[in-house]
Short mmCIF file of C-alpha atoms in Angstrom, two decimals:
data_model
loop_
_atom_site.label_atom_id
_atom_site.label_comp_id
_atom_site.label_asym_id
_atom_site.label_seq_id
_atom_site.Cartn_x
_atom_site.Cartn_y
_atom_site.Cartn_z
CA MET A 438 -84.29 89.36 -205.54
CA GLU A 439 -81.40 90.37 -207.80
CA ARG A 440 -78.83 89.28 -205.20
CA THR A 441 -80.66 85.95 -204.73
CA LEU A 442 -80.46 85.23 -208.47
CA GLU A 443 -76.80 86.25 -208.45
CA LYS A 444 -76.00 83.82 -205.65
CA SER A 445 -78.05 81.07 -207.29
CA SER A 446 -76.04 81.49 -210.49
CA LYS A 447 -72.81 81.47 -208.48
CA LEU A 448 -73.78 78.17 -206.84
CA GLU A 449 -74.61 76.76 -210.27
CA GLU A 450 -71.21 77.97 -211.49
CA PHE A 451 -69.47 76.20 -208.59
CA ILE A 452 -71.34 72.99 -209.38
CA LYS A 453 -70.60 73.25 -213.11
CA ASN A 454 -66.86 73.96 -212.70
CA PRO A 455 -65.68 72.75 -209.27
CA LYS A 456 -61.95 72.84 -210.12
CA ILE A 457 -62.06 76.34 -211.60
CA SER A 458 -64.23 77.46 -208.68
CA LEU A 459 -61.55 76.34 -206.24
CA TRP A 460 -59.10 78.76 -207.83
CA LYS A 461 -61.67 81.55 -208.15
CA LEU A 462 -62.17 81.36 -204.40
CA SER A 463 -58.52 80.77 -203.51
CA VAL A 464 -56.58 83.25 -205.65
CA PRO A 465 -58.18 86.47 -204.30
CA MET A 466 -57.77 85.15 -200.76
CA MET A 467 -54.16 84.25 -201.60
CA LEU A 468 -53.42 87.75 -202.84
CA GLY A 469 -55.03 89.39 -199.83
CA MET A 470 -53.24 87.17 -197.34
CA SER A 471 -49.95 87.62 -199.20
CA VAL A 472 -50.09 91.36 -198.72
CA GLN A 473 -50.72 90.78 -195.00
CA ALA A 474 -47.86 88.26 -194.76
CA ILE A 475 -45.49 90.61 -196.57
CA TYR A 476 -46.39 93.27 -194.03
CA MET A 477 -45.59 90.83 -191.19
CA LEU A 478 -42.20 90.12 -192.74
CA ILE A 479 -41.44 93.81 -193.22
CA ASP A 480 -42.55 94.39 -189.63
CA THR A 481 -40.21 91.62 -188.47
CA ALA A 482 -37.31 93.05 -190.48
CA PHE A 483 -37.86 96.53 -189.03
CA ILE A 484 -38.02 95.19 -185.48
CA GLY A 485 -35.12 92.78 -185.94
CA ARG A 486 -32.74 95.27 -187.55
CA TRP A 487 -33.80 98.53 -185.90
CA VAL A 488 -34.53 97.29 -182.37
CA GLY A 489 -32.68 93.96 -182.03
CA LYS A 490 -33.00 90.28 -181.21
CA GLU A 491 -34.40 91.03 -177.73
CA ALA A 492 -37.38 92.70 -179.44
CA LEU A 493 -37.82 89.67 -181.71
CA ALA A 494 -37.72 87.44 -178.63
CA GLY A 495 -40.38 89.69 -177.08
CA LEU A 496 -42.45 89.30 -180.22
CA GLY A 497 -42.06 85.54 -179.91
CA VAL A 498 -43.36 85.67 -176.33
CA VAL A 499 -46.41 87.73 -177.39
CA PHE A 500 -47.27 85.49 -180.33
CA PRO A 501 -48.83 82.56 -178.37
CA ALA A 502 -51.23 84.93 -176.55
CA LEU A 503 -52.07 86.73 -179.79
CA PHE A 504 -52.48 83.40 -181.57
CA ILE A 505 -54.99 82.30 -178.92
CA ILE A 506 -57.19 85.31 -179.73
CA MET A 507 -56.76 84.88 -183.47
CA GLY A 508 -57.17 81.11 -183.26
CA ILE A 509 -60.49 81.23 -181.41
CA THR A 510 -61.70 83.95 -183.77
CA PHE A 511 -60.64 82.12 -186.94
CA GLY A 512 -62.08 78.87 -185.58
CA LEU A 513 -65.51 80.35 -184.85
CA GLY A 514 -65.28 82.30 -188.11
CA SER A 515 -64.76 79.07 -190.02
CA GLY A 516 -67.80 77.65 -188.23
CA ALA A 517 -69.80 80.63 -189.51
CA THR A 518 -68.36 80.14 -193.01
CA THR A 519 -69.47 76.50 -193.05
CA ALA A 520 -72.95 77.23 -191.67
CA ILE A 521 -73.52 80.07 -194.15
CA ALA A 522 -72.20 78.04 -197.11
CA GLN A 523 -74.41 75.07 -196.26
CA SER A 524 -77.47 77.34 -195.85
CA ILE A 525 -76.83 78.90 -199.24
CA GLY A 526 -76.36 75.43 -200.73
CA GLU A 527 -79.79 74.54 -199.30
CA ASP A 528 -81.21 77.79 -200.83
CA LYS A 529 -82.14 79.23 -197.42
CA LYS A 530 -81.05 82.87 -197.56
CA GLU A 531 -82.83 84.06 -194.39
CA LYS A 532 -81.09 81.34 -192.42
CA ALA A 533 -77.73 82.39 -193.89
CA ASP A 534 -78.50 86.03 -192.96
CA SER A 535 -79.23 84.98 -189.40
CA PHE A 536 -75.94 83.10 -189.14
CA ALA A 537 -74.09 86.21 -190.35
CA GLU A 538 -75.83 88.47 -187.81
CA HIS A 539 -75.17 86.07 -184.94
CA THR A 540 -71.51 85.97 -185.97
CA ILE A 541 -71.13 89.76 -185.63
CA ILE A 542 -72.90 89.83 -182.24
CA LEU A 543 -70.60 87.04 -181.09
CA GLY A 544 -67.59 89.09 -182.24
CA VAL A 545 -68.59 92.06 -180.08
CA PHE A 546 -69.01 89.81 -177.02
CA LEU A 547 -65.67 88.05 -177.57
CA SER A 548 -63.86 91.38 -177.93
CA PHE A 549 -64.80 92.50 -174.44
CA ILE A 550 -63.87 89.12 -172.95
CA PHE A 551 -60.40 89.12 -174.53
CA ILE A 552 -59.68 92.72 -173.52
CA ILE A 553 -60.57 92.02 -169.88
CA ILE A 554 -58.49 88.81 -169.77
CA GLY A 555 -55.56 90.51 -171.50
CA LEU A 556 -55.49 93.46 -169.12
CA LEU A 557 -55.83 91.28 -166.01
CA PHE A 558 -53.51 88.39 -166.88
CA GLY A 559 -51.28 89.69 -169.69
CA GLU A 560 -48.13 90.13 -167.59
CA ASN A 561 -48.41 86.63 -166.11
CA ILE A 562 -48.87 85.10 -169.58
CA LEU A 563 -45.79 86.89 -170.92
CA SER A 564 -43.51 86.31 -167.92
CA SER A 565 -44.23 82.59 -167.67
CA GLN A 566 -42.47 81.81 -170.98
CA GLY A 567 -38.98 82.50 -169.70
CA ALA A 568 -38.36 85.86 -171.36
CA GLN A 569 -35.51 87.83 -169.79
CA SER A 570 -36.05 91.37 -168.49
CA LYS A 571 -35.37 93.31 -171.71
CA SER A 572 -37.37 90.91 -173.86
CA PHE A 573 -40.21 91.01 -171.33
CA ASN A 574 -40.34 94.81 -171.49
CA TYR A 575 -40.56 94.72 -175.28
CA ALA A 576 -43.25 92.04 -175.08
CA SER A 577 -45.31 94.12 -172.64
CA ASP A 578 -45.08 97.23 -174.82
CA TYR A 579 -46.26 95.30 -177.88
CA PHE A 580 -48.98 93.25 -176.17
CA PHE A 581 -50.73 95.98 -174.18
CA THR A 582 -50.77 98.30 -177.19
CA LEU A 583 -52.14 95.58 -179.46
CA ILE A 584 -54.88 94.49 -177.04
CA ILE A 585 -56.62 97.84 -177.59
CA GLY A 586 -57.31 96.87 -181.21
CA THR A 587 -58.80 93.46 -180.34
CA PRO A 588 -62.40 94.37 -181.35
CA PHE A 589 -61.29 95.62 -184.76
CA MET A 590 -59.20 92.51 -185.42
CA ILE A 591 -61.96 90.09 -184.35
CA LEU A 592 -64.76 91.79 -186.28
CA GLY A 593 -62.53 92.14 -189.34
CA ILE A 594 -61.92 88.38 -189.30
CA PHE A 595 -65.64 87.67 -188.83
CA PHE A 596 -66.62 89.98 -191.70
CA ARG A 597 -64.19 88.08 -193.93
CA SER A 598 -65.61 84.73 -192.75
CA ILE A 599 -69.15 85.84 -193.63
CA LEU A 600 -68.08 86.90 -197.12
CA SER A 601 -66.19 83.61 -197.60
CA GLY A 602 -69.38 81.74 -196.70
CA GLU A 603 -71.22 83.40 -199.57
CA GLY A 604 -68.29 82.75 -201.92
CA ASP A 605 -66.95 86.33 -202.10
CA THR A 606 -63.19 86.39 -201.55
CA MET A 607 -62.45 89.38 -203.78
CA LEU A 608 -63.86 92.10 -201.52
CA PRO A 609 -61.97 90.92 -198.39
CA MET A 610 -58.78 90.83 -200.46
CA LYS A 611 -59.19 94.46 -201.47
CA ILE A 612 -60.06 95.68 -197.98
CA LEU A 613 -57.34 93.71 -196.18
CA GLY A 614 -54.83 94.71 -198.84
CA LEU A 615 -55.62 98.36 -198.21
CA GLY A 616 -55.22 97.88 -194.46
CA THR A 617 -51.89 96.15 -194.93
CA ILE A 618 -50.53 98.88 -197.19
CA LEU A 619 -51.53 101.44 -194.56
CA ASN A 620 -49.78 99.33 -191.92
CA ILE A 621 -46.58 99.23 -193.97
CA ILE A 622 -46.68 103.01 -194.45
CA LEU A 623 -47.16 103.64 -190.72
CA ASP A 624 -44.53 101.15 -189.54
CA PRO A 625 -41.25 103.07 -190.27
CA PRO A 626 -42.14 106.39 -188.60
CA LEU A 627 -43.89 104.80 -185.61
CA ILE A 628 -41.14 102.22 -185.01
CA ALA A 629 -38.50 104.94 -185.35
CA PHE A 630 -40.14 107.01 -182.61
CA TYR A 631 -41.72 104.35 -180.38
CA GLN A 632 -39.78 101.15 -181.25
CA ILE A 633 -41.83 97.95 -180.84
CA LYS A 634 -44.79 99.85 -179.34
CA GLY A 635 -44.94 101.79 -182.61
CA ALA A 636 -45.24 98.56 -184.61
CA ALA A 637 -48.23 97.54 -182.47
CA ALA A 638 -49.81 101.00 -182.84
CA ALA A 639 -49.50 100.80 -186.65
CA THR A 640 -51.32 97.45 -186.55
CA VAL A 641 -54.14 98.80 -184.37
CA ILE A 642 -54.68 101.84 -186.61
CA SER A 643 -54.82 99.73 -189.78
CA GLN A 644 -57.21 97.20 -188.16
CA PHE A 645 -59.51 100.06 -187.17
CA ILE A 646 -59.60 101.36 -190.76
CA VAL A 647 -60.33 97.85 -192.10
CA PHE A 648 -63.16 97.43 -189.59
CA ILE A 649 -64.76 100.77 -190.57
CA ILE A 650 -64.65 99.85 -194.28
CA PHE A 651 -66.14 96.37 -193.71
CA ALA A 652 -68.91 97.76 -191.49
CA TYR A 653 -69.79 100.53 -193.95
CA ILE A 654 -69.97 98.23 -196.98
CA MET A 655 -71.72 95.27 -195.37
CA ILE A 656 -74.06 96.93 -192.89
CA PHE A 657 -74.81 100.42 -194.17
CA ARG A 658 -74.46 100.00 -197.94
CA ASN A 659 -75.65 96.37 -197.90
CA ARG A 660 -74.09 95.59 -201.29
CA ASN A 661 -73.56 91.85 -200.74
CA TYR A 662 -75.83 88.83 -201.12
CA LEU A 663 -76.24 88.41 -197.36
CA THR A 664 -78.20 91.07 -195.47
CA LEU A 665 -77.09 92.33 -192.06
CA ASN A 666 -80.13 94.08 -190.57
CA PHE A 667 -79.66 94.34 -186.81
CA LYS A 668 -82.86 96.38 -186.35
CA LYS A 669 -84.80 93.20 -187.13
CA PHE A 670 -82.32 90.86 -185.45
CA LYS A 671 -83.91 87.94 -183.62
CA PHE A 672 -81.75 85.83 -181.36
CA ASN A 673 -81.83 82.16 -182.30
CA LYS A 674 -79.89 79.97 -179.92
CA ASN A 675 -79.92 77.08 -182.40
CA HIS A 676 -78.08 79.19 -184.99
CA LEU A 677 -75.49 80.25 -182.42
CA LEU A 678 -75.14 76.66 -181.24
CA GLN A 679 -74.57 75.48 -184.82
CA ILE A 680 -71.77 78.03 -185.26
CA PHE A 681 -70.29 76.77 -181.99
CA LYS A 682 -70.80 73.13 -182.92
CA ILE A 683 -68.81 73.56 -186.12
CA GLY A 684 -66.46 76.30 -184.98
CA ILE A 685 -65.48 75.39 -181.42
CA PRO A 686 -63.52 72.25 -182.35
CA SER A 687 -61.67 74.32 -184.94
CA ALA A 688 -61.14 77.11 -182.39
CA LEU A 689 -59.89 74.57 -179.86
CA SER A 690 -57.51 73.28 -182.52
CA MET A 691 -56.05 76.76 -182.86
CA LEU A 692 -55.99 77.09 -179.07
CA ILE A 693 -53.99 73.87 -178.86
CA MET A 694 -51.55 75.28 -181.42
CA SER A 695 -51.22 78.42 -179.28
CA ILE A 696 -50.53 76.32 -176.22
CA GLY A 697 -47.97 74.43 -178.29
CA LEU A 698 -46.18 77.69 -179.16
CA PHE A 699 -46.33 78.67 -175.49
CA ILE A 700 -44.77 75.36 -174.41
CA TYR A 701 -42.16 75.52 -177.17
CA ASN A 702 -41.06 78.94 -175.98
CA ILE A 703 -40.60 77.43 -172.53
CA ILE A 704 -38.65 74.52 -174.03
CA LEU A 705 -36.43 76.88 -176.04
CA SER A 706 -35.83 79.00 -172.93
CA GLN A 707 -34.15 75.94 -171.40
CA THR A 708 -31.39 75.92 -174.04
CA ALA A 709 -27.98 77.56 -173.68
CA TYR A 710 -29.14 80.55 -175.79
CA PRO A 711 -32.78 81.23 -174.79
CA GLU A 712 -33.31 84.65 -176.33
CA SER A 713 -31.67 83.69 -179.62
CA ALA A 714 -33.72 80.48 -179.81
CA ILE A 715 -37.04 82.24 -179.11
CA ALA A 716 -36.16 85.06 -181.54
CA ALA A 717 -35.28 82.55 -184.27
CA TYR A 718 -38.49 80.58 -183.67
CA ALA A 719 -40.59 83.76 -183.94
CA THR A 720 -38.79 84.80 -187.15
CA VAL A 721 -39.07 81.47 -188.97
CA HIS A 722 -42.78 81.29 -188.19
CA ARG A 723 -43.39 84.61 -189.90
CA ILE A 724 -41.26 83.63 -192.90
CA GLU A 725 -42.91 80.25 -193.42
CA HIS A 726 -46.37 81.82 -193.07
CA LEU A 727 -45.86 83.70 -196.36
CA PHE A 728 -45.13 80.46 -198.18
CA PHE A 729 -48.02 78.60 -196.55
CA ILE A 730 -50.53 81.16 -197.82
CA PRO A 731 -51.43 79.23 -201.02
CA ILE A 732 -52.06 76.12 -198.92
CA ILE A 733 -54.07 78.02 -196.32
CA SER A 734 -56.12 79.79 -199.01
CA ILE A 735 -56.92 76.63 -200.93
CA SER A 736 -57.78 74.64 -197.81
CA THR A 737 -60.02 77.48 -196.52
CA SER A 738 -61.78 77.61 -199.90
CA MET A 739 -62.43 73.89 -199.54
CA ILE A 740 -64.67 74.66 -196.55
CA THR A 741 -66.90 76.84 -198.74
CA LEU A 742 -66.98 74.49 -201.73
CA VAL A 743 -67.43 71.28 -199.76
CA GLY A 744 -70.06 72.97 -197.58
CA MET A 745 -72.05 74.09 -200.63
CA PHE A 746 -71.71 70.75 -202.43
CA TYR A 747 -72.69 68.91 -199.25
CA GLY A 748 -75.71 71.20 -198.70
CA ALA A 749 -76.76 70.75 -202.35
CA LYS A 750 -76.22 66.96 -202.08
CA LYS A 751 -73.67 66.98 -204.93
CA TYR A 752 -71.42 64.46 -203.20
CA ASN A 753 -69.55 63.37 -206.34
CA LEU A 754 -68.19 66.91 -206.75
CA ILE A 755 -66.50 66.67 -203.34
CA ASP A 756 -64.32 63.81 -204.64
CA ILE A 757 -63.46 65.73 -207.81
CA VAL A 758 -62.40 68.96 -206.11
CA LEU A 759 -60.59 67.09 -203.31
CA ALA A 760 -58.42 65.08 -205.71
CA HIS A 761 -57.55 68.24 -207.65
CA CYS A 762 -56.82 70.12 -204.44
CA ILE A 763 -54.47 67.47 -203.01
CA LYS A 764 -52.55 67.12 -206.27
CA CYS A 765 -51.94 70.85 -206.63
CA THR A 766 -51.12 71.60 -203.00
CA LEU A 767 -48.66 68.72 -202.66
CA MET A 768 -46.77 69.95 -205.72
CA VAL A 769 -46.62 73.46 -204.25
CA SER A 770 -45.54 72.20 -200.83
CA ILE A 771 -42.67 70.14 -202.28
CA ILE A 772 -41.40 73.22 -204.13
CA PHE A 773 -41.59 75.28 -200.93
CA GLY A 774 -39.78 72.57 -198.98
CA LEU A 775 -36.90 72.58 -201.45
CA PHE A 776 -36.78 76.38 -201.39
CA PHE A 777 -36.53 76.55 -197.61
CA TYR A 778 -33.91 73.79 -197.48
CA PHE A 779 -31.56 75.41 -199.99
CA PHE A 780 -32.15 79.14 -199.49
CA SER A 781 -32.87 79.69 -195.78
CA LYS A 782 -29.28 80.87 -195.30
CA ASN A 783 -29.99 83.68 -197.78
CA ILE A 784 -33.42 84.60 -196.39
CA LEU A 785 -32.79 84.91 -192.66
CA PRO A 786 -30.10 87.65 -192.80
CA ILE A 787 -32.74 89.96 -194.30
CA PHE A 788 -34.58 89.98 -190.97
CA ILE A 789 -31.82 89.83 -188.38
CA ASN A 790 -28.06 90.36 -188.39
CA ASP A 791 -27.36 88.21 -185.31
CA ILE A 792 -25.34 85.15 -186.39
CA GLU A 793 -26.61 82.94 -183.57
CA VAL A 794 -30.24 83.62 -184.43
CA ILE A 795 -29.55 83.01 -188.13
CA ASN A 796 -27.87 79.65 -187.49
CA ILE A 797 -30.73 78.46 -185.30
CA GLY A 798 -33.21 79.51 -187.99
CA ILE A 799 -31.27 77.60 -190.65
CA SER A 800 -31.25 74.47 -188.49
CA TYR A 801 -35.04 74.77 -188.18
CA PHE A 802 -35.63 75.04 -191.92
CA ASN A 803 -33.21 72.20 -192.71
CA ILE A 804 -35.50 69.87 -190.78
CA PHE A 805 -38.94 71.47 -191.14
CA SER A 806 -38.62 71.52 -194.94
CA PHE A 807 -39.36 67.78 -194.94
CA ALA A 808 -42.52 68.32 -192.87
CA ILE A 809 -44.21 70.77 -195.26
CA PRO A 810 -45.92 68.19 -197.57
CA PHE A 811 -47.27 66.38 -194.50
CA VAL A 812 -48.57 69.63 -192.99
CA THR A 813 -50.28 70.35 -196.32
CA LEU A 814 -52.01 66.98 -196.54
CA SER A 815 -53.22 67.22 -192.94
CA MET A 816 -54.55 70.75 -193.50
CA ILE A 817 -56.50 69.82 -196.66
CA CYS A 818 -58.03 66.70 -195.08
CA SER A 819 -59.04 68.53 -191.88
CA ARG A 820 -60.64 71.45 -193.75
CA THR A 821 -62.55 69.07 -196.04
CA ILE A 822 -63.96 67.25 -193.02
CA GLN A 823 -64.93 70.64 -191.58
CA GLY A 824 -66.77 71.51 -194.80
CA LEU A 825 -68.84 68.37 -194.18
CA GLY A 826 -69.95 69.99 -190.91
CA LYS A 827 -67.58 68.12 -188.57
CA SER A 828 -64.82 70.03 -186.86
CA TYR A 829 -63.99 67.79 -183.90
CA PRO A 830 -61.60 65.60 -185.97
CA MET A 831 -59.45 68.70 -186.53
CA PHE A 832 -59.30 69.32 -182.78
CA ILE A 833 -58.38 65.72 -181.98
CA ILE A 834 -55.71 65.57 -184.71
CA THR A 835 -54.24 68.92 -183.67
CA CYS A 836 -54.15 67.85 -180.02
CA LEU A 837 -52.31 64.65 -180.92
CA ARG A 838 -49.87 66.48 -183.19
CA VAL A 839 -49.03 69.46 -181.00
CA ILE A 840 -49.34 68.33 -177.39
CA VAL A 841 -49.11 64.55 -177.35
CA ILE A 842 -46.31 64.20 -179.91
CA SER A 843 -44.49 67.47 -180.65
CA CYS A 844 -44.38 69.12 -177.21
CA SER A 845 -43.89 65.86 -175.35
CA LEU A 846 -40.97 64.80 -177.55
CA GLY A 847 -39.49 68.31 -177.53
CA TRP A 848 -39.66 68.47 -173.73
CA TYR A 849 -38.11 65.02 -173.43
CA PHE A 850 -35.25 65.71 -175.84
CA ILE A 851 -34.38 69.24 -174.63
CA LYS A 852 -35.39 69.43 -170.98
CA ILE A 853 -34.81 65.87 -169.82
CA LYS A 854 -32.09 64.51 -172.14
CA ASN A 855 -30.41 67.91 -172.70
CA MET A 856 -29.99 67.23 -176.42
CA PRO A 857 -29.17 69.85 -179.13
CA ILE A 858 -31.91 72.20 -180.31
CA GLU A 859 -32.23 70.29 -183.60
CA PHE A 860 -34.12 67.59 -181.69
CA ALA A 861 -36.89 70.11 -180.96
CA TRP A 862 -37.28 70.49 -184.72
CA PHE A 863 -37.22 66.68 -185.22
CA SER A 864 -40.10 66.47 -182.74
CA ILE A 865 -42.14 68.80 -184.97
CA LEU A 866 -41.33 66.72 -188.07
CA ILE A 867 -42.42 63.47 -186.40
CA SER A 868 -45.68 65.07 -185.25
CA CYS A 869 -46.50 66.40 -188.76
CA ILE A 870 -45.98 63.00 -190.36
CA SER A 871 -48.23 61.35 -187.77
CA ALA A 872 -50.99 63.96 -188.19
CA SER A 873 -51.06 63.57 -191.98
CA ILE A 874 -51.55 59.81 -191.69
CA ILE A 875 -54.35 60.15 -189.12
CA SER A 876 -56.20 62.94 -190.98
CA SER A 877 -56.03 61.07 -194.31
CA ILE A 878 -57.55 57.93 -192.79
CA TRP A 879 -60.23 59.97 -191.01
CA LEU A 880 -61.27 61.78 -194.20
CA PHE A 881 -61.43 58.49 -196.09
CA LEU A 882 -63.82 57.10 -193.46
CA GLU A 883 -66.02 60.24 -193.51
CA LEU A 884 -66.34 60.13 -197.31
CA LYS A 885 -67.13 56.43 -197.13
CA LYS A 886 -70.04 57.21 -194.75
CA ILE A 887 -71.46 59.72 -197.22
CA LYS A 888 -71.31 57.26 -200.11
CA ARG A 889 -73.32 54.76 -198.08
CA THR A 890 -76.20 57.25 -197.91
CA ILE A 891 -76.41 57.68 -201.70
#
C-alpha cells in the first residue's frame, strides 16, 4: 500500500512538472551510462596501446555480433518499459507486476538461445567480415569469453528496463556504476596477463556482480514499487505478446543497426588498409558513444514519460515535454558536433598510436560531426512514437537509414566505384539527414491522430 501511494505521488509529480521530470529521469541514467562509457573508452585505450591495432580490429569484428545481442535485449527491454509505464499510468499495478515478471522469464530464455547460437556459429560470424588471421584470433578470444556472460548482461539490461518503467533511474545508476568501477579495476591486471581475453573476462565478472545485486534487491528484498513474485507467477500470453508488439520493432531496429555494422566492416575490408579502417571504425564508435549518452538518456526517458502521459490521457503534456526535449537535445548535439570536428585530432591519439588509424578516425569525425543533430532529432522522434505504444516506425526508419541508404551508398562508393574512404562517411551523413526528416514527419502525423481523439 505504501509503495502504491509512493508511485501514485510520483505519477502526479510527473504530470505537475513534466519538464523537470524529464531531467529527474534522465540525469541519473546519464551518470550511470557515463561511467559505463568511460569504462569502454578505458578498455579501448588499454587494448589499443597495450595489444595493438590488430586487437582493435578484432574488437570491431566482434562488435556487430555483440550489438545484435544487446540490440534485441534493449529493444525488448524498451517494450517492457513502455508496457509497465502505461500500466502504471492506468493505475494497474498487478498488470505492471506481470509485465515485469514476464520480462525476466523472457531474459532467461533469450540467454540460452544466444549462447547456443554463439557457440555454434560464432567463428563463421567473425570470419565473414574480412578480418585477417591475427585480428580474427583476437576476435575469437574476446567473443567466446564474453558469450559466457550473456545471461548476466541480458538480465541486467532487463532489470534496468523494469526500473525505468516505474520511473526509477537512480538505483540502476548506482548498481551499473559499481559494476563499471569493478570492471575498470579488473581490466589492467587481466589485460596484462591475458591480453584481449582478459578484457572480456573483466566484463563478464562485473556483469555477474551487477546481476547478483539487481536480483537480490528486486526479487529477494522487494524494495521497489513493482513486485517480482515468481512463486505466484501466472503465464499470460497477452502480456508477453504486448511486450513483443512494442519491443520487437525496436529490437529489429537494433538488429538492422548490427547488420549495418557488419556490412560496413565488410565494406571497410575492401579498402587499401582494411585492418586500420576497421580498427578506426571500432574506436570512433566507442568515443562517440560517450558523447551521445545525454541524448540516449533523454530519449529513453521520453519513453517512460510519454507512456505514462499517454496511459493517463494527459496528451497536452506530451507536446510540452517533447518541445522542451527537442530544444535541449539539439543544442547539446550541436556543441558535440563542433567538439568532434575541432578536437578529434587530439582525442584519437589517447586510444591508439598508429598514425594510419588516427587519420582515418579524424576523417570520420570531420564528416560525421554534421550528422549528429540529425541523429538526435531522429532518436527523439522515434522514442516518442514508441512511448505512444508504436515501435514499428522506428524499425522502418532504421531500415531505410542503415540498409537502404547508408550501406547501399557505402557499397556503391567503395566497392563498385573504388572511391576514397571518406565517401563511406558521406553515406552515413546522407542517411542520417534522411532519417531525421522521415521520423519528424511520422511523429507529427501520430500526434495529429491523438489530437483528433480529444
